[in-house]
């Protein structure tokens, strides 16, 4: 469930980021056999767009494929991705031949394999190496292979790599999600928060949640909470204009109570009387305080959390 939800999230997330820069094709079939490319991107040729996407924009200056993974792919999976790339190369070559035109080497797409981690043995096996003009964590195979492996956990922790670090896992992703909440581009941030919140919800509704799912729910909870808070604030403002403030405020509190209860249940497995008793106290925290609490909730024991909200 986690992997399927991540696949859908990664496609929506990268599509939203890349579409101002060019054409994004999700789930393209290659004709040689029934195989699907996660994301095929073709940059704008006539109207280059200024972007603040840092490393992601640097990757997207040429036609390319993105294959994002929730868990590190094995050697066979990497070779399968490369096979899809070369099938697409053949398809483009045949199309150019039918149109009686020459396809330049620079027109063939590049493959970017996005993995949360990648072992040294695996990188050595593919003879993948760093380049001086690229960030640490970006490993290139031989130039003619047109393939690179991005080990997300090795990327520098700065604004340029933020958009890719969100696709990592563990502490790498947790920190990136926290940074994303404070991104200054409001419209873009709000839509990305909505995608993150949707990813969290898709995992939460699964009845067979495992430890990895619970950890991911906790990682995404601040983004989920922030997005829900913003929607409620928008609704509250509309209510003020139409005289419905009281009803909206009541609904706002009830929804917030459900959210807090859901997060505590995801972390501790059930909501007993002691945990129920601190729900109201958590609701009374400011949005910033609640966000900080949920960012660190996965590291708090039940006893440590209860100690933060003593019952008089």
Short mmCIF file of C-alpha atoms in Angstrom, two decimals:
data_model
loop_
_atom_site.label_atom_id
_atom_site.label_comp_id
_atom_site.label_asym_id
_atom_site.label_seq_id
_atom_site.Cartn_x
_atom_site.Cartn_y
_atom_site.Cartn_z
CA UNK A 1 0.00 0.00 0.00
CA UNK A 2 2.80 2.44 0.91
CA UNK A 3 4.56 1.86 -2.43
CA UNK A 4 1.38 2.26 -4.51
CA UNK A 5 0.39 5.43 -2.65
CA UNK A 6 3.93 6.77 -3.09
CA UNK A 7 3.87 6.07 -6.85
CA UNK A 8 0.68 8.08 -7.27
CA UNK A 9 1.96 10.88 -5.04
CA UNK A 10 5.33 11.11 -6.83
CA UNK A 11 3.66 11.40 -10.24
CA UNK A 12 1.25 14.14 -9.12
CA UNK A 13 4.00 15.95 -7.22
CA UNK A 14 6.53 16.01 -10.08
CA UNK A 15 3.82 16.88 -12.60
CA UNK A 16 2.83 19.93 -10.56
CA UNK A 17 6.44 21.10 -10.26
CA UNK A 18 7.44 20.48 -13.88
CA UNK A 19 4.39 21.59 -15.87
CA UNK A 20 5.41 25.30 -15.89
CA UNK A 21 8.68 24.23 -17.56
CA UNK A 22 7.30 22.04 -20.34
CA UNK A 23 5.11 19.11 -21.30
CA UNK A 24 4.66 16.35 -18.71
CA UNK A 25 3.38 12.93 -19.79
CA UNK A 26 2.52 10.55 -16.93
CA UNK A 27 2.21 6.81 -17.49
CA UNK A 28 3.33 6.77 -21.12
CA UNK A 29 3.32 3.31 -22.72
CA UNK A 30 6.27 2.26 -24.85
CA UNK A 31 5.17 0.26 -27.87
CA UNK A 32 7.82 -2.45 -27.88
CA UNK A 33 5.95 -4.22 -25.09
CA UNK A 34 3.47 -3.41 -22.33
CA UNK A 35 5.63 -1.22 -20.12
CA UNK A 36 4.89 2.15 -18.65
CA UNK A 37 7.17 5.12 -18.05
CA UNK A 38 6.38 6.95 -14.81
CA UNK A 39 7.05 10.50 -16.06
CA UNK A 40 8.24 11.74 -19.45
CA UNK A 41 9.13 15.42 -19.54
CA UNK A 42 9.82 17.63 -22.60
CA UNK A 43 10.96 21.20 -21.82
CA UNK A 44 9.48 24.29 -23.43
CA UNK A 45 11.54 25.23 -26.48
CA UNK A 46 10.10 28.59 -27.45
CA UNK A 47 9.34 30.02 -24.03
CA UNK A 48 11.88 29.14 -21.33
CA UNK A 49 10.48 29.66 -17.85
CA UNK A 50 12.43 31.06 -14.91
CA UNK A 51 12.20 28.53 -12.09
CA UNK A 52 13.15 28.26 -8.43
CA UNK A 53 13.20 24.45 -8.56
CA UNK A 54 16.99 24.28 -8.22
CA UNK A 55 18.38 20.82 -8.96
CA UNK A 56 15.07 19.56 -10.37
CA UNK A 57 15.03 22.41 -12.91
CA UNK A 58 18.66 21.63 -13.80
CA UNK A 59 17.64 18.07 -14.60
CA UNK A 60 14.73 19.27 -16.70
CA UNK A 61 16.66 21.41 -19.19
CA UNK A 62 16.51 18.51 -21.66
CA UNK A 63 13.92 15.86 -22.49
CA UNK A 64 14.01 13.26 -19.72
CA UNK A 65 12.30 10.44 -17.87
CA UNK A 66 11.80 10.35 -14.11
CA UNK A 67 11.47 7.03 -12.29
CA UNK A 68 10.90 7.72 -8.55
CA UNK A 69 11.10 4.92 -5.97
CA UNK A 70 9.84 4.76 -2.39
CA UNK A 71 12.35 2.02 -1.55
CA UNK A 72 15.78 1.51 -3.17
CA UNK A 73 15.44 -0.38 -6.48
CA UNK A 74 17.57 -3.47 -7.00
CA UNK A 75 19.87 -3.97 -9.97
CA UNK A 76 17.19 -5.73 -12.03
CA UNK A 77 14.74 -2.88 -11.48
CA UNK A 78 17.33 -0.31 -12.52
CA UNK A 79 18.07 -2.30 -15.68
CA UNK A 80 14.32 -2.46 -16.36
CA UNK A 81 14.13 1.35 -16.15
CA UNK A 82 17.04 1.63 -18.58
CA UNK A 83 15.32 -0.82 -20.91
CA UNK A 84 12.23 1.41 -20.99
CA UNK A 85 14.48 4.38 -21.79
CA UNK A 86 16.07 2.62 -24.74
CA UNK A 87 12.69 1.40 -26.01
CA UNK A 88 11.59 5.02 -26.06
CA UNK A 89 14.82 5.98 -27.87
CA UNK A 90 14.02 3.40 -30.56
CA UNK A 91 10.46 4.67 -30.86
CA UNK A 92 11.64 8.27 -31.28
CA UNK A 93 14.28 7.16 -33.80
CA UNK A 94 11.70 5.32 -35.91
CA UNK A 95 9.37 8.32 -35.80
CA UNK A 96 12.14 10.66 -36.97
CA UNK A 97 13.00 8.24 -39.79
CA UNK A 98 9.38 8.18 -40.97
CA UNK A 99 9.43 11.99 -40.99
CA UNK A 100 12.71 11.96 -42.92
CA UNK A 101 14.60 13.97 -40.37
CA UNK A 102 17.73 13.35 -38.35
CA UNK A 103 17.46 12.98 -34.60
CA UNK A 104 20.37 14.62 -32.83
CA UNK A 105 22.02 12.79 -29.92
CA UNK A 106 20.99 15.60 -27.57
CA UNK A 107 17.31 14.99 -28.44
CA UNK A 108 17.27 11.52 -26.89
CA UNK A 109 15.77 11.65 -23.36
CA UNK A 110 17.88 11.18 -20.24
CA UNK A 111 16.76 8.84 -17.45
CA UNK A 112 16.75 10.06 -13.83
CA UNK A 113 16.30 7.24 -11.29
CA UNK A 114 15.24 8.81 -7.98
CA UNK A 115 15.98 6.54 -5.03
CA UNK A 116 15.94 7.33 -1.28
CA UNK A 117 19.33 5.61 -0.85
CA UNK A 118 21.81 3.71 -2.99
CA UNK A 119 24.63 1.49 -1.78
CA UNK A 120 28.23 1.92 -2.89
CA UNK A 121 28.27 -1.63 -4.25
CA UNK A 122 25.28 -0.88 -6.46
CA UNK A 123 26.78 2.35 -7.73
CA UNK A 124 30.10 0.62 -8.40
CA UNK A 125 28.28 -2.17 -10.22
CA UNK A 126 26.87 0.35 -12.69
CA UNK A 127 30.11 2.36 -12.67
CA UNK A 128 28.10 5.39 -11.66
CA UNK A 129 30.23 8.40 -10.75
CA UNK A 130 29.86 11.97 -9.54
CA UNK A 131 30.47 14.99 -11.78
CA UNK A 132 32.18 18.19 -10.67
CA UNK A 133 29.38 20.44 -11.92
CA UNK A 134 26.60 18.42 -10.24
CA UNK A 135 25.53 18.09 -6.63
CA UNK A 136 26.73 15.31 -4.35
CA UNK A 137 24.33 12.39 -4.60
CA UNK A 138 23.84 12.61 -8.38
CA UNK A 139 25.68 9.69 -10.02
CA UNK A 140 26.06 9.34 -13.79
CA UNK A 141 26.52 6.18 -15.78
CA UNK A 142 28.57 6.30 -19.00
CA UNK A 143 27.64 9.31 -21.13
CA UNK A 144 26.13 7.25 -23.96
CA UNK A 145 23.89 5.39 -21.48
CA UNK A 146 22.04 8.64 -20.72
CA UNK A 147 21.19 7.51 -17.21
CA UNK A 148 21.79 8.93 -13.74
CA UNK A 149 20.99 7.62 -10.26
CA UNK A 150 20.02 10.21 -7.66
CA UNK A 151 20.64 9.05 -4.07
CA UNK A 152 18.31 11.48 -2.34
CA UNK A 153 19.73 11.01 1.17
CA UNK A 154 23.14 12.20 -0.08
CA UNK A 155 21.90 15.47 -1.58
CA UNK A 156 23.01 18.69 0.14
CA UNK A 157 20.36 20.00 2.51
CA UNK A 158 19.55 23.33 0.89
CA UNK A 159 16.76 25.07 -1.01
CA UNK A 160 18.02 23.82 -4.40
CA UNK A 161 17.49 20.17 -3.42
CA UNK A 162 14.30 20.61 -1.35
CA UNK A 163 11.90 19.48 -4.08
CA UNK A 164 13.75 16.20 -4.55
CA UNK A 165 14.35 15.55 -0.85
CA UNK A 166 10.56 15.47 -0.34
CA UNK A 167 10.69 12.23 -2.37
CA UNK A 168 13.15 10.60 0.05
CA UNK A 169 12.23 8.71 3.19
CA UNK A 170 12.96 8.70 6.92
CA UNK A 171 14.69 11.77 8.37
CA UNK A 172 15.53 13.11 4.89
CA UNK A 173 11.86 13.32 3.95
CA UNK A 174 10.78 14.49 7.39
CA UNK A 175 13.08 17.51 7.26
CA UNK A 176 12.10 18.31 3.67
CA UNK A 177 8.37 18.24 4.48
CA UNK A 178 9.00 20.63 7.36
CA UNK A 179 10.87 22.98 5.01
CA UNK A 180 8.16 22.74 2.37
CA UNK A 181 5.58 24.04 4.83
CA UNK A 182 7.46 27.36 4.94
CA UNK A 183 8.06 27.76 1.19
CA UNK A 184 7.33 31.37 0.24
CA UNK A 185 5.55 30.71 -3.09
CA UNK A 186 2.08 30.49 -1.60
CA UNK A 187 0.03 29.08 -4.51
CA UNK A 188 2.55 26.39 -5.31
CA UNK A 189 3.05 25.51 -1.65
CA UNK A 190 -0.68 25.19 -1.04
CA UNK A 191 -1.16 22.80 -3.95
CA UNK A 192 1.83 20.68 -2.95
CA UNK A 193 0.54 20.52 0.63
CA UNK A 194 -2.76 19.29 -0.77
CA UNK A 195 -0.93 16.50 -2.65
CA UNK A 196 1.00 15.55 0.50
CA UNK A 197 -2.20 15.57 2.56
CA UNK A 198 -3.88 13.34 -0.03
CA UNK A 199 -0.96 10.90 0.12
CA UNK A 200 -1.26 10.72 3.90
CA UNK A 201 -5.01 10.11 3.69
CA UNK A 202 -4.56 7.32 1.13
CA UNK A 203 -2.20 5.53 3.51
CA UNK A 204 -4.37 6.14 6.57
CA UNK A 205 -7.51 4.57 5.08
CA UNK A 206 -5.66 1.29 4.53
CA UNK A 207 -6.79 -1.23 7.13
CA UNK A 208 -3.43 -3.05 7.18
CA UNK A 209 -1.13 -0.25 8.33
CA UNK A 210 2.38 -1.40 9.21
CA UNK A 211 5.19 0.35 11.08
CA UNK A 212 6.51 1.97 7.90
CA UNK A 213 3.03 3.32 7.13
CA UNK A 214 2.70 4.75 10.65
CA UNK A 215 6.08 6.46 10.39
CA UNK A 216 5.11 7.97 7.04
CA UNK A 217 1.79 9.18 8.42
CA UNK A 218 3.66 10.98 11.19
CA UNK A 219 6.10 12.51 8.68
CA UNK A 220 3.26 13.84 6.52
CA UNK A 221 1.07 14.95 9.43
CA UNK A 222 2.43 18.53 9.70
CA UNK A 223 1.72 19.12 6.00
CA UNK A 224 -1.71 17.54 6.40
CA UNK A 225 -2.49 19.64 9.44
CA UNK A 226 -1.25 22.84 7.80
CA UNK A 227 -3.33 22.24 4.69
CA UNK A 228 -6.47 21.51 6.70
CA UNK A 229 -5.91 24.61 8.85
CA UNK A 230 -5.64 26.80 5.73
CA UNK A 231 -8.81 25.35 4.27
CA UNK A 232 -10.64 25.98 7.53
CA UNK A 233 -9.37 29.55 7.71
CA UNK A 234 -10.62 30.16 4.18
CA UNK A 235 -13.98 28.70 5.14
CA UNK A 236 -14.08 30.81 8.28
CA UNK A 237 -13.49 33.99 6.28
CA UNK A 238 -16.34 33.05 3.95
CA UNK A 239 -18.50 32.40 6.98
CA UNK A 240 -17.77 35.86 8.38
CA UNK A 241 -19.01 37.36 5.15
CA UNK A 242 -22.24 35.37 5.17
CA UNK A 243 -23.03 35.44 8.87
CA UNK A 244 -22.20 31.78 9.50
CA UNK A 245 -19.19 32.28 11.78
CA UNK A 246 -20.61 30.38 14.76
CA UNK A 247 -21.50 27.28 12.79
CA UNK A 248 -18.16 27.21 10.99
CA UNK A 249 -16.23 27.69 14.22
CA UNK A 250 -18.03 24.71 15.76
CA UNK A 251 -17.27 22.59 12.71
CA UNK A 252 -13.67 23.75 12.77
CA UNK A 253 -13.19 22.58 16.34
CA UNK A 254 -14.81 19.22 15.71
CA UNK A 255 -12.64 18.59 12.65
CA UNK A 256 -9.51 19.62 14.51
CA UNK A 257 -10.44 17.22 17.32
CA UNK A 258 -10.78 14.39 14.79
CA UNK A 259 -7.40 15.24 13.24
CA UNK A 260 -5.59 15.28 16.59
CA UNK A 261 -7.23 12.03 17.62
CA UNK A 262 -6.28 10.44 14.30
CA UNK A 263 -2.62 11.45 14.68
CA UNK A 264 -2.41 10.10 18.23
CA UNK A 265 -4.02 6.85 17.14
CA UNK A 266 -1.55 6.51 14.25
CA UNK A 267 1.36 7.02 16.63
CA UNK A 268 0.26 4.93 19.65
CA UNK A 269 -2.11 2.40 18.12
CA UNK A 270 -5.19 3.35 20.14
CA UNK A 271 -6.72 6.32 21.92
CA UNK A 272 -7.18 5.43 25.60
CA UNK A 273 -8.63 7.66 28.35
CA UNK A 274 -5.32 9.34 29.19
CA UNK A 275 -4.63 10.26 25.59
CA UNK A 276 -8.20 11.43 25.09
CA UNK A 277 -7.76 13.72 28.07
CA UNK A 278 -4.96 15.71 26.39
CA UNK A 279 -6.66 16.14 22.99
CA UNK A 280 -8.23 19.44 24.04
CA UNK A 281 -4.91 20.72 25.36
CA UNK A 282 -3.24 19.94 22.03
CA UNK A 283 -6.08 21.68 20.18
CA UNK A 284 -5.46 24.83 22.23
CA UNK A 285 -1.85 25.09 21.03
CA UNK A 286 -1.04 27.56 18.28
CA UNK A 287 -0.66 26.19 14.76
CA UNK A 288 3.13 26.54 15.01
CA UNK A 289 3.21 24.72 18.35
CA UNK A 290 0.98 21.92 17.04
CA UNK A 291 3.13 21.55 13.92
CA UNK A 292 6.30 21.30 16.02
CA UNK A 293 4.64 18.75 18.30
CA UNK A 294 3.58 16.50 15.43
CA UNK A 295 6.96 16.81 13.71
CA UNK A 296 8.50 15.29 16.84
CA UNK A 297 5.66 12.98 17.83
CA UNK A 298 7.29 9.89 16.34
CA UNK A 299 10.23 10.38 18.72
CA UNK A 300 8.10 10.85 21.85
CA UNK A 301 7.05 8.00 24.07
CA UNK A 302 3.52 7.91 25.42
CA UNK A 303 4.81 8.92 28.87
CA UNK A 304 6.81 11.86 27.46
CA UNK A 305 3.78 13.16 25.58
CA UNK A 306 1.50 12.91 28.62
CA UNK A 307 4.11 14.73 30.71
CA UNK A 308 3.86 17.72 28.38
CA UNK A 309 0.15 18.10 29.23
CA UNK A 310 -0.28 17.40 32.97
CA UNK A 311 -3.86 17.02 34.09
CA UNK A 312 -4.59 19.11 37.20
#
